Amino acid sequence: GRATMSGFGERMQRAARERIETFRRDASAAPAFAVRVRPLRQARALAANANGALGVPDAVAFVVEPKTGLRLPGEFCVRGQTSDCAPLAGMGVRVKRIAGVGVKVYACGLYVHPKQAKQSVGDAGWHVGRGVADVAGDQKLFDALLHDSSVTKTVRLTFARDLDSAKIADALSERLRPALGKDSKSLRTFEAYFDGVKFLKGQSLTFSADGGKLTTSIRGKQVGVIDDAKMCVALFDAYLGKNPVVPGAKKSLGEKIAAHVVG
């Protein structure tokens, strides 16, 4: 009986080891699976990592971008905030035309705190007596947000396909270079973040501008902070400027912020 029990015990141990190994593999390949088999506190941390959710509070609701089915956090925190974080104020899809066909590249979320936006725009007076739709479509609204370093701005990109980061870096550098100059140290630092990085579908890239400093996070991990107010303006000009790469995100942000400014 002893030998049988010993053999049974060994088989149980082996089976347990195999289950643990399977969980480890699944955790690295598909973190969402691992989240479901862990206690709630760990699950939240894992879910945050799985979604590249640095800066996303524990209990935040995610919003599904309808055209891609990808999820964006409903709010985003900076500087260790845990409450009163910037809400998702604008959402859209980056579509690139390839051989005449529109290809969805990423879901884009824009985060600006309405209170900060109202303070920034409020003093100028140009919006007084105008309707929400009128203010929402005025570039002055976006320029106020863009050039005021006290307004914290975040853009979150969640990818709709596997992508070599060089393509993203090249596209952003094209927008940044005219404003910063080809010899810009900030630009070289920024470009180096993307060396050898690949994004898989559902992974994220996040930029936050706060007090003239640009924080970049790749797949939820902060990779660097560049203290350069000019760079913050140049990067967010790609999303809030006159020629935005995701017009839908800018438009919905304008509508949401204008409602607060006029109200």
Tab-separated table of C-alpha atoms in Angstrom, residues 3-262:
chain	number	residue	atom	x	y	z
A	3	ALA	CA	4.437	2.067	-2.664
A	4	THR	CA	1.040	2.695	-4.269
A	5	MET	CA	0.472	5.780	-2.121
A	6	SER	CA	3.973	6.998	-2.914
A	7	GLY	CA	3.405	6.551	-6.649
A	8	PHE	CA	0.039	8.287	-6.369
A	9	GLY	CA	1.675	11.151	-4.435
A	10	GLU	CA	4.349	11.531	-7.079
A	11	ARG	CA	1.734	11.613	-9.834
A	12	MET	CA	-0.203	14.282	-7.932
A	13	GLN	CA	2.957	16.343	-7.465
A	14	ARG	CA	3.821	16.013	-11.147
A	15	ALA	CA	0.298	17.016	-12.159
A	16	ALA	CA	0.451	20.032	-9.828
A	17	ARG	CA	3.822	21.082	-11.281
A	18	GLU	CA	2.399	20.788	-14.800
A	19	ARG	CA	-0.607	22.926	-13.859
A	20	ILE	CA	1.670	25.593	-12.381
A	21	GLU	CA	3.826	25.545	-15.523
A	22	THR	CA	0.710	25.856	-17.695
A	23	PHE	CA	-0.470	28.846	-15.660
A	24	ARG	CA	2.966	30.475	-16.050
A	25	ARG	CA	2.915	29.970	-19.811
A	26	ASP	CA	-0.613	31.307	-20.086
A	27	ALA	CA	0.259	34.288	-17.913
A	28	SER	CA	3.024	35.343	-20.293
A	29	ALA	CA	1.114	34.555	-23.482
A	30	ALA	CA	-2.332	35.788	-22.456
A	31	PRO	CA	-2.386	37.661	-19.137
A	32	ALA	CA	-6.188	37.911	-19.164
A	33	PHE	CA	-6.366	34.141	-18.503
A	34	ALA	CA	-3.964	34.369	-15.570
A	35	VAL	CA	-6.037	37.195	-14.097
A	36	ARG	CA	-9.024	34.905	-13.654
A	37	VAL	CA	-7.198	32.380	-11.480
A	38	ARG	CA	-5.659	34.744	-8.957
A	39	PRO	CA	-7.011	36.601	-5.909
A	40	LEU	CA	-8.719	39.916	-6.636
A	41	ARG	CA	-5.912	42.270	-5.530
A	42	GLN	CA	-3.324	40.418	-7.648
A	43	ALA	CA	-5.836	40.090	-10.466
A	44	ARG	CA	-6.239	43.862	-10.605
A	45	ALA	CA	-2.490	44.367	-10.781
A	46	LEU	CA	-2.192	41.709	-13.463
A	47	ALA	CA	-5.090	43.165	-15.427
A	48	ALA	CA	-3.394	46.565	-15.297
A	49	ASN	CA	-0.186	45.065	-16.686
A	50	ALA	CA	-2.034	43.017	-19.287
A	51	ASN	CA	-3.724	46.156	-20.584
A	52	GLY	CA	-0.667	48.385	-20.334
A	53	ALA	CA	-2.601	50.294	-17.704
A	54	LEU	CA	0.055	52.308	-15.899
A	55	GLY	CA	-1.756	55.270	-14.389
A	56	VAL	CA	-5.111	53.496	-14.405
A	57	PRO	CA	-6.748	53.294	-10.963
A	58	ASP	CA	-7.720	49.858	-9.581
A	59	ALA	CA	-11.483	50.183	-9.866
A	60	VAL	CA	-11.631	52.053	-13.168
A	61	ALA	CA	-14.226	51.038	-15.745
A	62	PHE	CA	-12.968	50.367	-19.240
A	63	VAL	CA	-14.746	51.804	-22.274
A	64	VAL	CA	-14.997	49.826	-25.515
A	65	GLU	CA	-14.121	51.769	-28.651
A	66	PRO	CA	-16.929	50.558	-30.953
A	67	LYS	CA	-15.125	50.416	-34.317
A	68	THR	CA	-12.229	48.281	-33.072
A	69	GLY	CA	-13.747	46.563	-30.030
A	70	LEU	CA	-10.618	47.581	-28.084
A	71	ARG	CA	-10.817	48.795	-24.487
A	72	LEU	CA	-9.630	52.142	-23.147
A	73	PRO	CA	-9.568	53.059	-19.436
A	74	GLY	CA	-12.356	55.438	-18.437
A	75	GLU	CA	-9.875	57.679	-16.587
A	76	PHE	CA	-6.131	58.198	-16.323
A	77	CYS	CA	-3.993	59.319	-13.371
A	78	VAL	CA	-0.627	61.077	-13.358
A	79	ARG	CA	1.875	61.896	-10.590
A	80	GLY	CA	0.583	59.173	-8.287
A	81	GLN	CA	-2.986	60.498	-8.196
A	82	THR	CA	-5.583	58.051	-6.901
A	83	SER	CA	-8.705	60.197	-7.238
A	84	ASP	CA	-10.126	63.028	-9.360
A	85	CYS	CA	-8.116	61.750	-12.345
A	86	ALA	CA	-8.656	62.946	-15.905
A	87	PRO	CA	-11.620	61.206	-17.577
A	88	LEU	CA	-11.642	59.767	-21.081
A	89	ALA	CA	-12.763	62.911	-22.898
A	90	GLY	CA	-12.153	61.968	-26.542
A	91	MET	CA	-12.090	58.678	-28.419
A	92	GLY	CA	-11.522	57.644	-32.027
A	93	VAL	CA	-9.659	55.345	-34.405
A	94	ARG	CA	-6.478	55.929	-36.374
A	95	VAL	CA	-7.179	54.715	-39.895
A	96	LYS	CA	-4.380	54.486	-42.453
A	97	ARG	CA	-5.124	54.075	-46.135
A	98	ILE	CA	-3.095	51.290	-47.744
A	99	ALA	CA	-3.669	50.674	-51.466
A	100	GLY	CA	-6.973	52.536	-51.207
A	101	VAL	CA	-8.228	50.454	-48.261
A	102	GLY	CA	-8.779	51.941	-44.808
A	103	VAL	CA	-6.845	49.902	-42.213
A	104	LYS	CA	-7.530	50.414	-38.500
A	105	VAL	CA	-4.189	50.938	-36.711
A	106	TYR	CA	-5.181	51.819	-33.138
A	107	ALA	CA	-7.954	53.047	-30.864
A	108	CYS	CA	-7.087	56.448	-29.428
A	109	GLY	CA	-8.185	57.881	-26.090
A	110	LEU	CA	-7.618	61.507	-25.044
A	111	TYR	CA	-7.675	62.431	-21.344
A	112	VAL	CA	-8.059	66.025	-20.141
A	113	HIS	CA	-9.612	67.130	-16.853
A	114	PRO	CA	-12.620	69.379	-17.614
A	115	LYS	CA	-11.885	71.579	-14.546
A	116	GLN	CA	-8.347	72.298	-15.767
A	117	ALA	CA	-9.649	72.940	-19.288
A	118	LYS	CA	-12.304	75.349	-18.025
A	119	GLN	CA	-9.720	77.281	-16.001
A	120	SER	CA	-7.403	77.456	-19.011
A	121	VAL	CA	-10.044	78.672	-21.467
A	122	GLY	CA	-12.114	80.677	-18.988
A	123	ASP	CA	-9.886	83.726	-18.713
A	124	ALA	CA	-9.719	84.427	-22.448
A	125	GLY	CA	-13.392	85.308	-22.873
A	126	TRP	CA	-13.614	84.443	-26.590
A	127	HIS	CA	-16.236	81.737	-25.904
A	128	VAL	CA	-18.679	83.951	-23.964
A	129	GLY	CA	-22.186	83.927	-25.446
A	130	ARG	CA	-21.432	81.109	-27.892
A	131	GLY	CA	-23.074	77.679	-28.060
A	132	VAL	CA	-21.407	74.364	-27.238
A	133	ALA	CA	-21.187	73.153	-30.867
A	134	ASP	CA	-19.688	76.492	-31.958
A	135	VAL	CA	-17.007	76.433	-29.226
A	136	ALA	CA	-16.325	72.699	-29.779
A	137	GLY	CA	-15.394	73.363	-33.394
A	138	ASP	CA	-13.131	76.364	-32.697
A	139	GLN	CA	-9.383	75.686	-32.895
A	140	LYS	CA	-8.897	78.299	-30.138
A	141	LEU	CA	-10.277	75.737	-27.675
A	142	PHE	CA	-7.630	73.163	-28.632
A	143	ASP	CA	-4.836	75.722	-28.815
A	144	ALA	CA	-5.613	76.792	-25.236
A	145	LEU	CA	-5.263	73.182	-24.031
A	146	LEU	CA	-2.227	72.548	-26.213
A	147	HIS	CA	-0.144	75.515	-25.067
A	148	ASP	CA	-1.088	75.568	-21.378
A	149	SER	CA	1.407	73.331	-19.548
A	150	SER	CA	-0.767	73.408	-16.402
A	151	VAL	CA	-3.414	71.367	-18.272
A	152	THR	CA	-2.388	67.722	-17.963
A	153	LYS	CA	-2.966	65.871	-21.225
A	154	THR	CA	-2.739	62.143	-21.921
A	155	VAL	CA	-3.134	60.206	-25.152
A	156	ARG	CA	-3.515	56.439	-25.026
A	157	LEU	CA	-3.058	54.290	-28.145
A	158	THR	CA	-4.298	50.677	-28.011
A	159	PHE	CA	-3.239	48.768	-31.086
A	160	ALA	CA	-5.697	47.020	-33.392
A	161	ARG	CA	-2.962	44.872	-34.995
A	162	ASP	CA	0.571	43.639	-34.358
A	163	LEU	CA	2.946	46.446	-35.231
A	164	ASP	CA	6.657	47.113	-35.350
A	165	SER	CA	7.194	50.166	-33.171
A	166	ALA	CA	9.557	51.659	-35.769
A	167	LYS	CA	6.471	52.502	-37.840
A	168	ILE	CA	4.906	54.380	-34.933
A	169	ALA	CA	8.199	56.078	-34.026
A	170	ASP	CA	8.778	57.162	-37.652
A	171	ALA	CA	5.258	58.560	-37.956
A	172	LEU	CA	5.573	60.518	-34.692
A	173	SER	CA	9.087	61.718	-35.513
A	174	GLU	CA	7.803	63.120	-38.802
A	175	ARG	CA	5.385	65.255	-36.803
A	176	LEU	CA	7.950	66.242	-34.158
A	177	ARG	CA	10.990	66.983	-36.313
A	178	PRO	CA	9.731	70.246	-37.933
A	179	ALA	CA	8.991	71.709	-34.482
A	180	LEU	CA	12.109	70.423	-32.680
A	181	GLY	CA	14.763	70.294	-35.427
A	182	LYS	CA	16.576	67.183	-36.638
A	183	ASP	CA	19.409	67.613	-34.097
A	184	SER	CA	17.069	67.762	-31.097
A	185	LYS	CA	18.392	65.810	-28.103
A	186	SER	CA	14.810	65.311	-26.885
A	187	LEU	CA	13.849	63.779	-30.228
A	188	ARG	CA	16.815	61.372	-30.162
A	189	THR	CA	15.902	60.303	-26.611
A	190	PHE	CA	12.294	59.804	-27.673
A	191	GLU	CA	13.192	57.722	-30.734
A	192	ALA	CA	15.477	55.480	-28.647
A	193	TYR	CA	12.475	54.372	-26.531
A	194	PHE	CA	11.183	52.372	-29.480
A	195	ASP	CA	14.361	50.502	-30.441
A	196	GLY	CA	13.531	46.827	-30.911
A	197	VAL	CA	10.012	47.147	-29.471
A	198	LYS	CA	7.069	45.348	-31.038
A	199	PHE	CA	3.434	45.976	-30.167
A	200	LEU	CA	0.933	43.133	-30.225
A	201	LYS	CA	-2.771	43.645	-30.816
A	202	GLY	CA	-4.372	44.991	-27.610
A	203	GLN	CA	-1.122	46.433	-26.190
A	204	SER	CA	-0.778	50.129	-25.489
A	205	LEU	CA	1.423	53.189	-25.859
A	206	THR	CA	0.726	56.183	-23.624
A	207	PHE	CA	2.003	59.760	-23.589
A	208	SER	CA	1.283	62.248	-20.786
A	209	ALA	CA	2.253	65.929	-20.800
A	210	ASP	CA	2.296	67.490	-17.349
A	211	GLY	CA	4.047	70.738	-16.413
A	212	GLY	CA	6.200	70.708	-19.553
A	213	LYS	CA	7.370	67.112	-19.041
A	214	LEU	CA	6.505	64.280	-21.414
A	215	THR	CA	6.136	60.807	-19.867
A	216	THR	CA	6.114	57.808	-22.206
A	217	SER	CA	4.792	54.391	-21.183
A	218	ILE	CA	5.064	51.297	-23.366
A	219	ARG	CA	2.780	48.359	-22.498
A	220	GLY	CA	2.102	49.923	-19.099
A	221	LYS	CA	5.729	50.427	-18.142
A	222	GLN	CA	7.145	53.938	-17.899
A	223	VAL	CA	10.186	54.148	-20.164
A	224	GLY	CA	11.192	57.770	-19.681
A	225	VAL	CA	10.410	61.410	-18.905
A	226	ILE	CA	11.617	64.228	-21.162
A	227	ASP	CA	11.642	67.715	-19.635
A	228	ASP	CA	10.852	69.723	-22.760
A	229	ALA	CA	7.711	71.882	-22.986
A	230	LYS	CA	8.240	72.382	-26.723
A	231	MET	CA	8.178	68.632	-27.261
A	232	CYS	CA	4.945	68.283	-25.265
A	233	VAL	CA	3.272	70.837	-27.545
A	234	ALA	CA	4.685	69.214	-30.699
A	235	LEU	CA	3.504	65.725	-29.758
A	236	PHE	CA	-0.001	66.747	-28.688
A	237	ASP	CA	-0.318	68.941	-31.776
A	238	ALA	CA	-0.580	65.623	-33.661
A	239	TYR	CA	-3.861	64.998	-31.811
A	240	LEU	CA	-5.186	68.477	-30.987
A	241	GLY	CA	-3.697	70.590	-33.803
A	242	LYS	CA	-5.226	71.705	-37.100
A	243	ASN	CA	-4.333	68.458	-38.854
A	244	PRO	CA	-5.048	65.695	-36.284
A	245	VAL	CA	-4.102	62.069	-36.989
A	246	VAL	CA	-7.357	60.910	-35.304
A	247	PRO	CA	-10.025	63.509	-36.191
A	248	GLY	CA	-12.782	61.607	-34.337
A	249	ALA	CA	-10.878	61.741	-31.034
A	250	LYS	CA	-10.274	65.488	-31.361
A	251	LYS	CA	-13.921	66.144	-32.292
A	252	SER	CA	-15.345	64.182	-29.347
A	253	LEU	CA	-12.849	65.826	-26.959
A	254	GLY	CA	-13.931	69.259	-28.227
A	255	GLU	CA	-17.592	68.461	-27.619
A	256	LYS	CA	-17.007	67.207	-24.088
A	257	ILE	CA	-14.702	70.065	-23.036
A	258	ALA	CA	-16.871	72.740	-24.692
A	259	ALA	CA	-19.884	71.546	-22.680
A	260	HIS	CA	-17.932	72.274	-19.476
A	261	VAL	CA	-16.447	75.558	-20.709
A	262	VAL	CA	-19.779	76.979	-21.869
